[in-house]
């Protein structure tokens, strides 16, 4: 919408830091999409009935096929020390792998109870790796709520993979973040059209497709929540190509531009490759922006996508951000997006949900982005909401999805205008 | 340690949430790590509630564990009181908080709040959701209800309905009307819709209707002992059970069990000739014990099915279900292992499953129709329309619900006549369902297919081809294929009208 950068961004905006009740998922939730992305992996949560129940509930509808995840539920006898939890784990893993010979990598996923009782899953993973080598690789990460918030589960998983990657001195580009296949293919196509070769992805679809990493690796993040993975890759000598995240036409172009610059792609080639999809993206966004233009938006913290998305919605769709809440703000990662986000909104980190609800009600935004636990209650109060979880379950990156991304936010507003006066709480979002 | 893919029940604190969320004026302060707030979405999304569950979570994180989680709990409890001003508070711990042993009950007591504070002890590593609901409701009743003078008119409490229950909303309405017809007033419905002050006056009722033993049996027994209130033992799901329930209420109250049953349609619907095809259908029944018991009786006595096996996931009721299995002459499966349930269904090969949403999935995998009779609930189990399970209207609803997944009478005959059809087969599902997906009819008409038979050229004579076209389109492909198969087996390479009917006779059962 507006191509000029605003005079001031949000880089210097003081951050409202909150510590109170957090209405967020824990990192185990990431398993829901990771297990589909990594087709030879099984995610075994070592936890409680609550963990199993969360996975089942967060999946929304159960997946018909036997999923490639499960929970080893700790029982009273595991806690009371009547049995050795490690023996129990070995037995369950052996049984599982016998039943699923297609599994090539097994993730032992730590949970709140396993962390609190200090069950050493890292050591268990080493032991089990030895037992089941070379057929199966066993890796540990934590998706516990005491350590991870929602998308941080993916971060923890990918960060755990990094030390396992073989070393290389090749100059390679690594794209980091679990993307839907269609989106990943589009990104690869754009980059290869710029004559970039040697592009690898993390996570790979299969362990056999896995990449190597080394001092000549440069990497670009496709998701803003990969702070630990970022650090782990840097420890392996790789270098980060910092850029705004590839949401919307502007974000995608800036993200590609940063990579193109790294690989000395000339301007003509860059323009030739991006001109048509840029135009398509602008056109697609414009169709949705008619609904979004001038509307205000309030983000509850959820996936850490909030700052890049606020940047997209304000700059390309004409929305006005009132509050942008994120569970954590990694300036190394979202700094470029913060710079571009026009000053004005409250930038908050962490949560005290009742206080934030008070602020939201007072601000009375046209659209509120929040978790599933808050959406219907806020709709019940007359606010329009967008479920945040859909943003990590839908292809939203890069040019061809830019219109869809805007559409996710426009749909609740369009719906409200269609149903005006139908339900007492449904008032036009004017 | 036990590997679990899908669970029938959540942890016990979710049971406590079902009680708290069903009630009004009660608040639950739950010592729990970040992430346990996922449970809110069960209520706001599955049940489409337009209010947040009345639960304050401490949502402690790793950094808090090193310092003072007890202080965190006290702050959360005080703030919850200040903000929500509930009539009473229940306090407890989720699985992780149980491990750090902060004693929420003791901590809350030190705050000196001017309202009742009810501590819950729910062992997360031993028990499950239904126990959590039952124990929570029991503790609330035990703390708040007192013996009182009975109401002048005969009255009862309806106990057991909670948030996230299977059709609890509509069961309350149907049962209240049924009792009203008998002349019984409903004093309090609890936990659903009751406030702590309502709980306090439960003692006024003459007796209790125990609607769902899973969630209110402990409270029913306590009230029988302490408040002198007998409780009903029959859950009125199904025609026979409803009549038995009315007789039971009549025995307690000395009122007449005769009520207007002109709305009851199940007996005639089941007796009409259209339902003949239901005769002896082999059904497997699985769910919570209450709904399984009721369903087994309906299946056998009111639908004319053959019960091929039963089971329940709540071990607390294992004895009841085993006894019922014995009476029915079938094995009883007591298990909360989804894979084990699947194995048993695969072995039994029933023609229909009456189960939960989990068995619906199993049924889809195995190509067996399934009707849902019990929790765990799914958003589809909260229909907009009135859809009770109890009483006469409940019986009508059950009849409709159970026959819906089945292939209807005539279609079933045709399937039997022409088996192994590529269009109409078990996996394709009944043709009145949107999901019915026959393959492309053009493929069936492909003449190449005919030639591909082992013996080479099988030719349809003109008359036979015309006859084939008279067969309804939805079985034509099957008739064609079966006839060709039959012809090739008999070494016939020209299909006449006679061959067609010989084939039909061959495949008809």
Coordinates of N, CA, C and O in Angstrom, one line a residue, chain A residues 19-26 44 46 48-50 52-54 56-57 61-67 69-79 85 88-89 91-92 96 99 112-113 116-117 119 145-149 328 353-355 357-358 372-374 376-377 380 387, chain B residues 1-14 33-38 40-42 44-45 48-53 55-65 79 83-84 95-96 98-100 124-129 336 338-339 357-358 361 364-365 376 378:
Chain A
X19 N 4.4 -10.2 33.1 CA 4.6 -11.5 33.7 C 3.3 -11.9 34.5 O 3.1 -11.4 35.6
X20 N 2.5 -12.7 34.0 CA 1.3 -13.1 34.7 C 0.8 -14.3 34.0 O 1.5 -15.1 33.4
X21 N -0.6 -14.6 34.1 CA -1.1 -15.8 33.5 C -0.9 -15.7 32.0 O -1.3 -14.7 31.4
X22 N -0.4 -16.7 31.4 CA -0.1 -16.8 29.9 C -1.1 -17.7 29.3 O -1.1 -18.9 29.6
X23 N -1.9 -17.2 28.4 CA -2.9 -18.1 27.7 C -2.3 -18.5 26.4 O -2.6 -17.9 25.4
X24 N -1.4 -19.5 26.5 CA -0.6 -19.9 25.3 C -0.5 -21.4 25.3 O -0.6 -22.0 26.4
X25 N -0.2 -22.0 24.2 CA 0.1 -23.4 24.1 C 1.6 -23.6 24.6 O 2.4 -22.7 24.5
X26 N 1.9 -24.8 24.9 CA 3.3 -25.2 25.1 C 3.9 -25.7 23.8 O 3.2 -25.9 22.8
X44 N 7.9 -39.0 20.2 CA 7.4 -39.6 21.4 C 7.5 -38.7 22.6 O 8.7 -38.4 23.1
X46 N 7.4 -37.8 26.4 CA 7.5 -38.5 27.6 C 6.8 -37.6 28.6 O 7.4 -36.6 29.0
X48 N 2.6 -36.7 30.6 CA 1.5 -37.1 31.4 C 0.3 -37.2 30.5 O 0.3 -36.9 29.3
X49 N -0.8 -37.6 31.1 CA -2.1 -37.7 30.4 C -2.4 -36.3 29.8 O -3.1 -36.2 28.8
X50 N -2.0 -35.2 30.5 CA -2.3 -33.9 30.1 C -1.7 -33.6 28.7 O -2.3 -33.0 27.8
X52 N -0.8 -35.8 26.4 CA -1.6 -36.6 25.4 C -2.9 -35.9 25.0 O -3.2 -35.8 23.9
X53 N -3.5 -35.4 26.1 CA -4.8 -34.7 25.9 C -4.6 -33.4 25.1 O -5.4 -33.0 24.2
X54 N -3.5 -32.7 25.4 CA -3.2 -31.4 24.7 C -3.0 -31.7 23.2 O -3.6 -31.1 22.3
X56 N -4.0 -34.2 21.4 CA -5.3 -34.6 20.8 C -6.2 -33.4 20.6 O -6.8 -33.2 19.5
X57 N -6.2 -32.5 21.6 CA -7.2 -31.3 21.5 C -6.6 -30.3 20.5 O -7.4 -29.7 19.8
X61 N -9.2 -31.8 15.1 CA -9.8 -33.1 14.7 C -8.7 -34.1 14.8 O -7.6 -33.8 14.4
X62 N -9.0 -35.3 15.2 CA -8.0 -36.3 15.2 C -7.7 -36.7 13.8 O -8.5 -36.7 12.9
X63 N -6.5 -37.2 13.6 CA -6.0 -37.5 12.3 C -6.3 -39.0 12.1 O -6.0 -39.8 13.0
X64 N -6.9 -39.3 11.0 CA -7.4 -40.7 10.8 C -6.4 -41.8 10.9 O -6.5 -42.7 11.6
X65 N -5.3 -41.6 10.2 CA -4.3 -42.6 10.2 C -3.6 -42.6 11.6 O -3.7 -41.6 12.3
X66 N -3.0 -43.7 12.0 CA -2.3 -43.7 13.2 C -1.2 -42.6 13.1 O -0.4 -42.6 12.2
X67 N -1.2 -41.6 14.0 CA -0.3 -40.5 13.8 C 1.1 -40.9 14.1 O 1.4 -41.9 14.8
X69 N 3.0 -39.6 16.2 CA 3.3 -39.1 17.5 C 2.5 -39.9 18.5 O 1.5 -40.5 18.2
X70 N 3.0 -39.9 19.7 CA 2.3 -40.5 20.8 C 2.9 -40.0 22.1 O 3.9 -39.3 22.1
X71 N 2.3 -40.4 23.2 CA 2.8 -40.0 24.5 C 3.1 -41.3 25.4 O 2.2 -42.1 25.5
X72 N 4.3 -41.3 25.9 CA 4.6 -42.3 26.9 C 4.1 -41.7 28.2 O 4.8 -40.8 28.7
X73 N 3.0 -42.2 28.7 CA 2.4 -41.5 29.9 C 3.1 -42.1 31.2 O 3.1 -43.3 31.5
X74 N 3.6 -41.1 32.0 CA 4.2 -41.5 33.3 C 3.1 -41.9 34.2 O 2.1 -41.3 34.3
X75 N 3.4 -43.0 34.9 CA 2.4 -43.4 35.9 C 3.0 -43.3 37.3 O 4.2 -43.1 37.5
X76 N 2.1 -43.6 38.3 CA 2.5 -43.5 39.7 C 3.8 -44.3 40.0 O 4.7 -43.8 40.6
X77 N 3.8 -45.5 39.4 CA 5.0 -46.3 39.7 C 6.3 -45.8 39.1 O 7.4 -46.0 39.6
X78 N 6.2 -45.0 38.0 CA 7.4 -44.4 37.5 C 7.9 -43.3 38.4 O 9.1 -43.1 38.6
X79 N 6.9 -42.6 39.0 CA 7.3 -41.4 39.9 C 7.8 -41.9 41.2 O 8.7 -41.3 41.8
X85 N 12.4 -45.7 35.3 CA 11.7 -45.0 34.2 C 12.5 -45.2 32.9 O 11.9 -45.3 31.8
X88 N 11.5 -48.6 31.5 CA 10.2 -48.5 30.9 C 10.2 -47.8 29.5 O 9.6 -48.3 28.6
X89 N 11.0 -46.8 29.5 CA 11.1 -46.0 28.2 C 11.8 -46.9 27.1 O 11.3 -46.9 26.0
X91 N 11.7 -50.1 26.9 CA 10.7 -51.1 26.5 C 9.7 -50.5 25.5 O 9.4 -51.1 24.5
X92 N 9.1 -49.3 25.9 CA 8.1 -48.7 25.0 C 8.7 -48.3 23.6 O 8.0 -48.5 22.6
X96 N 7.6 -49.8 20.0 CA 7.1 -48.8 19.0 C 7.9 -49.0 17.7 O 7.3 -49.1 16.6
X99 N 6.9 -52.1 15.8 CA 5.7 -51.9 15.1 C 5.8 -51.0 13.9 O 5.0 -51.1 12.9
X112 N 6.6 -31.0 30.8 CA 6.7 -30.4 32.1 C 7.1 -31.5 33.2 O 8.0 -31.4 33.9
X113 N 6.3 -32.6 33.2 CA 6.6 -33.6 34.3 C 8.0 -34.2 34.1 O 8.7 -34.4 35.1
X116 N 10.5 -31.8 35.4 CA 10.4 -31.5 36.9 C 11.0 -32.7 37.6 O 11.7 -32.6 38.6
X117 N 10.7 -34.0 37.1 CA 11.4 -35.1 37.8 C 12.8 -35.3 37.3 O 13.5 -36.3 37.8
X119 N 14.1 -36.3 34.5 CA 14.3 -37.5 33.7 C 15.3 -37.1 32.6 O 15.0 -36.2 31.8
X145 N 6.0 -26.9 28.7 CA 5.4 -25.6 28.9 C 6.3 -24.8 29.8 O 6.2 -23.5 29.7
X146 N 7.0 -25.4 30.7 CA 7.9 -24.6 31.6 C 9.1 -24.0 30.8 O 9.7 -23.0 31.3
X147 N 9.4 -24.5 29.6 CA 10.5 -24.0 28.9 C 10.2 -23.4 27.5 O 10.9 -22.7 27.0
X148 N 9.0 -23.9 26.9 CA 8.7 -23.4 25.6 C 7.3 -23.0 25.4 O 6.4 -23.5 26.1
X149 N 7.1 -22.0 24.6 CA 5.8 -21.5 24.3 C 5.5 -21.8 22.8 O 6.2 -21.3 21.9
X328 N 7.8 -13.7 23.0 CA 9.2 -13.3 23.2 C 9.5 -12.5 22.0 O 9.0 -12.7 20.9
X353 N -2.9 -12.2 31.1 CA -4.0 -12.3 30.2 C -5.2 -11.4 30.6 O -5.8 -10.8 29.8
X354 N -5.5 -11.3 31.9 CA -6.6 -10.5 32.3 C -6.4 -9.0 32.1 O -7.2 -8.3 31.7
X355 N -5.1 -8.6 32.4 CA -4.7 -7.2 32.1 C -4.8 -6.9 30.6 O -5.3 -5.9 30.2
X357 N -6.6 -8.4 28.4 CA -8.0 -8.4 28.0 C -8.6 -7.1 28.3 O -9.4 -6.5 27.5
X358 N -8.3 -6.5 29.4 CA -8.8 -5.2 29.8 C -8.3 -4.1 28.8 O -9.1 -3.3 28.3
X372 N -7.3 -19.9 20.6 CA -8.7 -20.5 20.5 C -9.4 -20.4 21.8 O -10.7 -20.4 21.8
X373 N -8.7 -20.3 22.9 CA -9.4 -20.2 24.2 C -10.1 -18.8 24.4 O -11.0 -18.7 25.2
X374 N -9.6 -17.8 23.7 CA -10.1 -16.5 23.9 C -11.1 -16.0 22.8 O -11.9 -15.1 22.9
X376 N -13.9 -17.2 21.0 CA -15.3 -17.2 21.1 C -15.7 -16.3 22.3 O -16.7 -15.5 22.1
X377 N -15.1 -16.3 23.4 CA -15.4 -15.3 24.5 C -15.4 -13.9 24.0 O -16.3 -13.1 24.3
X380 N -18.2 -13.2 21.7 CA -19.3 -13.1 22.6 C -19.5 -11.7 23.1 O -20.6 -11.2 23.4
X387 N -8.3 -16.5 14.7 CA -7.6 -17.5 15.5 C -6.1 -17.5 15.0 O -5.9 -17.7 13.9
Chain B
X1 N 5.0 -46.7 32.6 CA 4.9 -45.9 31.4 C 4.1 -46.6 30.4 O 4.2 -47.8 30.2
X2 N 3.2 -45.9 29.7 CA 2.3 -46.6 28.8 C 2.1 -45.7 27.6 O 1.8 -44.5 27.7
X3 N 2.4 -46.3 26.4 CA 2.3 -45.5 25.2 C 0.8 -45.3 24.8 O 0.1 -46.2 24.7
X4 N 0.5 -44.0 24.6 CA -0.9 -43.7 24.2 C -0.9 -42.8 23.0 O -0.1 -41.9 22.8
X5 N -1.8 -43.2 22.1 CA -1.9 -42.4 20.8 C -3.1 -41.4 21.0 O -2.9 -40.2 21.0
X6 N -4.3 -42.0 21.2 CA -5.4 -41.1 21.5 C -5.9 -41.5 22.9 O -5.9 -42.6 23.3
X7 N -6.5 -40.5 23.6 CA -7.0 -40.8 24.9 C -8.5 -40.6 25.0 O -9.0 -39.7 24.3
X8 N -9.2 -41.5 25.7 CA -10.6 -41.3 25.9 C -10.9 -40.2 27.0 O -11.9 -39.6 26.9
X9 N -10.1 -40.1 27.9 CA -10.3 -39.2 29.0 C -9.1 -38.3 29.2 O -8.0 -38.8 29.0
X10 N -9.3 -37.1 29.5 CA -8.2 -36.2 29.9 C -7.8 -36.4 31.3 O -8.3 -37.3 32.0
X11 N -6.9 -35.6 31.8 CA -6.4 -35.7 33.2 C -7.5 -35.3 34.1 O -8.5 -34.6 33.7
X12 N -7.4 -35.6 35.4 CA -8.5 -35.3 36.4 C -8.8 -33.8 36.5 O -9.9 -33.4 36.7
X13 N -7.8 -32.9 36.3 CA -8.1 -31.5 36.5 C -9.0 -31.0 35.4 O -9.7 -30.0 35.6
X14 N -9.0 -31.7 34.3 CA -10.0 -31.3 33.2 C -11.4 -31.7 33.7 O -12.4 -31.0 33.4
X33 N 1.5 -25.4 34.9 CA 2.5 -24.7 34.1 C 1.9 -24.1 32.9 O 0.8 -24.4 32.5
X34 N 2.7 -23.2 32.3 CA 2.3 -22.6 31.0 C 2.0 -23.7 30.0 O 2.7 -24.7 30.0
X35 N 0.9 -23.5 29.3 CA 0.6 -24.6 28.3 C -0.7 -25.3 28.7 O -1.5 -25.7 27.9
X36 N -0.9 -25.5 30.0 CA -2.1 -26.2 30.5 C -3.4 -25.4 30.1 O -4.5 -26.0 30.2
X37 N -3.2 -24.2 29.8 CA -4.4 -23.4 29.4 C -5.0 -23.9 28.1 O -6.1 -23.4 27.7
X38 N -4.4 -24.8 27.4 CA -5.0 -25.4 26.2 C -6.4 -25.9 26.5 O -7.3 -25.9 25.7
X40 N -8.8 -24.6 28.0 CA -9.9 -23.6 27.8 C -10.5 -23.8 26.4 O -11.7 -23.6 26.2
X41 N -9.7 -24.2 25.4 CA -10.3 -24.3 24.1 C -11.3 -25.5 23.9 O -12.1 -25.5 23.0
X42 N -11.2 -26.5 24.8 CA -12.2 -27.5 24.8 C -13.5 -27.0 25.0 O -14.5 -27.4 24.3
X44 N -14.4 -23.5 24.8 CA -14.7 -22.4 23.9 C -14.9 -22.8 22.5 O -15.7 -22.2 21.8
X45 N -14.2 -23.9 22.1 CA -14.3 -24.3 20.7 C -15.2 -25.5 20.5 O -16.2 -25.5 19.8
X48 N -18.4 -24.5 22.0 CA -18.8 -23.1 21.5 C -19.2 -22.2 22.6 O -20.1 -21.3 22.4
X49 N -18.6 -22.3 23.8 CA -19.0 -21.4 24.8 C -18.5 -20.0 24.5 O -17.4 -19.8 24.0
X50 N -19.3 -19.0 24.9 CA -18.9 -17.6 24.6 C -18.4 -16.9 25.9 O -18.3 -15.7 25.9
X51 N -18.0 -17.7 26.9 CA -17.3 -17.2 28.0 C -16.1 -18.0 28.3 O -16.1 -19.2 28.0
X52 N -15.0 -17.4 28.8 CA -13.9 -18.2 29.2 C -14.2 -19.1 30.4 O -15.0 -18.7 31.2
X53 N -13.7 -20.3 30.4 CA -13.9 -21.1 31.6 C -13.4 -20.3 32.9 O -12.4 -19.6 32.8
X55 N -11.4 -20.2 35.2 CA -10.2 -20.9 35.7 C -9.0 -19.9 35.6 O -8.8 -19.3 34.6
X56 N -8.3 -19.7 36.7 CA -7.1 -19.0 36.7 C -5.9 -19.9 36.9 O -6.0 -20.8 37.8
X57 N -5.0 -19.9 35.9 CA -3.9 -20.8 36.0 C -2.7 -20.0 36.4 O -2.5 -18.9 36.1
X58 N -1.8 -20.6 37.2 CA -0.6 -19.9 37.7 C 0.4 -19.8 36.5 O 1.2 -18.9 36.5
X59 N 0.3 -20.7 35.6 CA 1.2 -20.8 34.4 C 2.7 -20.5 34.8 O 3.4 -19.7 34.2
X60 N 3.2 -21.3 35.7 CA 4.6 -21.1 36.1 C 5.5 -21.6 35.0 O 5.1 -22.5 34.2
X61 N 6.7 -21.1 35.0 CA 7.7 -21.5 34.0 C 9.0 -22.0 34.7 O 9.0 -21.9 35.9
X62 N 9.9 -22.4 33.9 CA 11.1 -23.0 34.5 C 11.8 -22.0 35.5 O 12.2 -22.4 36.6
X63 N 11.8 -20.7 35.1 CA 12.5 -19.7 35.9 C 11.8 -19.6 37.3 O 12.4 -19.2 38.3
X64 N 10.5 -19.9 37.3 CA 9.8 -19.8 38.6 C 10.1 -20.9 39.5 O 10.0 -20.8 40.8
X65 N 10.4 -22.1 39.0 CA 10.7 -23.2 39.8 C 11.8 -23.0 40.7 O 11.8 -23.5 41.9
X79 N -5.7 -12.6 43.3 CA -6.1 -11.8 42.2 C -7.4 -12.3 41.5 O -8.3 -11.6 41.1
X83 N -10.7 -10.1 41.2 CA -11.3 -9.7 39.9 C -12.6 -10.3 39.7 O -13.5 -9.7 39.1
X84 N -12.8 -11.6 40.0 CA -14.0 -12.3 39.7 C -15.1 -12.4 40.8 O -16.2 -12.7 40.5
X95 N -1.0 -32.0 36.7 CA 0.0 -33.0 36.9 C 1.4 -32.5 37.3 O 2.0 -33.1 38.2
X96 N 1.8 -31.5 36.7 CA 3.2 -31.0 37.0 C 3.2 -30.3 38.3 O 4.2 -30.5 39.1
X98 N 1.4 -31.0 40.8 CA 1.4 -32.1 41.8 C 2.8 -32.5 42.2 O 3.1 -32.8 43.4
X99 N 3.7 -32.5 41.3 CA 5.1 -32.9 41.5 C 5.8 -32.0 42.4 O 6.7 -32.3 43.1
X100 N 5.5 -30.7 42.3 CA 6.3 -29.7 43.1 C 5.7 -29.5 44.5 O 6.3 -28.8 45.3
X124 N -3.1 -37.1 39.6 CA -3.0 -37.0 38.1 C -2.4 -38.2 37.5 O -2.6 -38.4 36.3
X125 N -1.6 -38.9 38.3 CA -0.8 -40.0 37.7 C -1.5 -41.4 37.9 O -1.0 -42.4 37.6
X126 N -2.7 -41.3 38.5 CA -3.5 -42.5 38.8 C -4.9 -42.5 38.2 O -5.4 -43.5 37.7
X127 N -5.5 -41.3 38.2 CA -6.9 -41.2 37.8 C -7.1 -40.3 36.6 O -6.1 -39.7 36.1
X128 N -8.3 -40.2 36.2 CA -8.6 -39.5 34.9 C -9.7 -38.5 35.0 O -10.2 -38.3 36.1
X129 N -10.2 -38.1 33.9 CA -11.1 -37.0 33.8 C -12.4 -37.2 34.6 O -12.9 -36.4 35.4
X336 N -8.7 -48.5 28.0 CA -8.6 -47.1 27.4 C -7.6 -47.0 26.4 O -7.0 -46.0 26.1
X338 N -6.9 -47.3 22.7 CA -7.6 -47.1 21.4 C -7.2 -48.3 20.4 O -8.0 -48.8 19.7
X339 N -5.9 -48.6 20.5 CA -5.4 -49.7 19.5 C -6.0 -51.0 19.9 O -6.3 -51.8 19.0
X357 N -16.3 -40.9 19.4 CA -15.6 -40.3 18.2 C -14.4 -41.2 17.8 O -14.1 -41.2 16.6
X358 N -13.8 -41.8 18.7 CA -12.6 -42.7 18.4 C -13.1 -43.9 17.6 O -12.4 -44.2 16.6
X361 N -13.7 -43.1 14.1 CA -12.4 -43.2 13.3 C -12.1 -44.6 12.9 O -11.7 -44.9 11.8
X364 N -14.3 -45.8 10.2 CA -13.9 -45.3 8.9 C -12.8 -46.1 8.3 O -12.8 -46.4 7.1
X365 N -11.8 -46.4 9.2 CA -10.7 -47.2 8.7 C -11.1 -48.6 8.2 O -10.7 -49.1 7.2
X376 N -15.8 -39.4 24.7 CA -15.3 -38.0 24.5 C -16.0 -37.2 23.4 O -16.2 -37.8 22.3
X378 N -16.9 -34.1 20.6 CA -16.4 -33.5 19.4 C -17.3 -32.4 19.1 O -18.4 -32.4 19.6

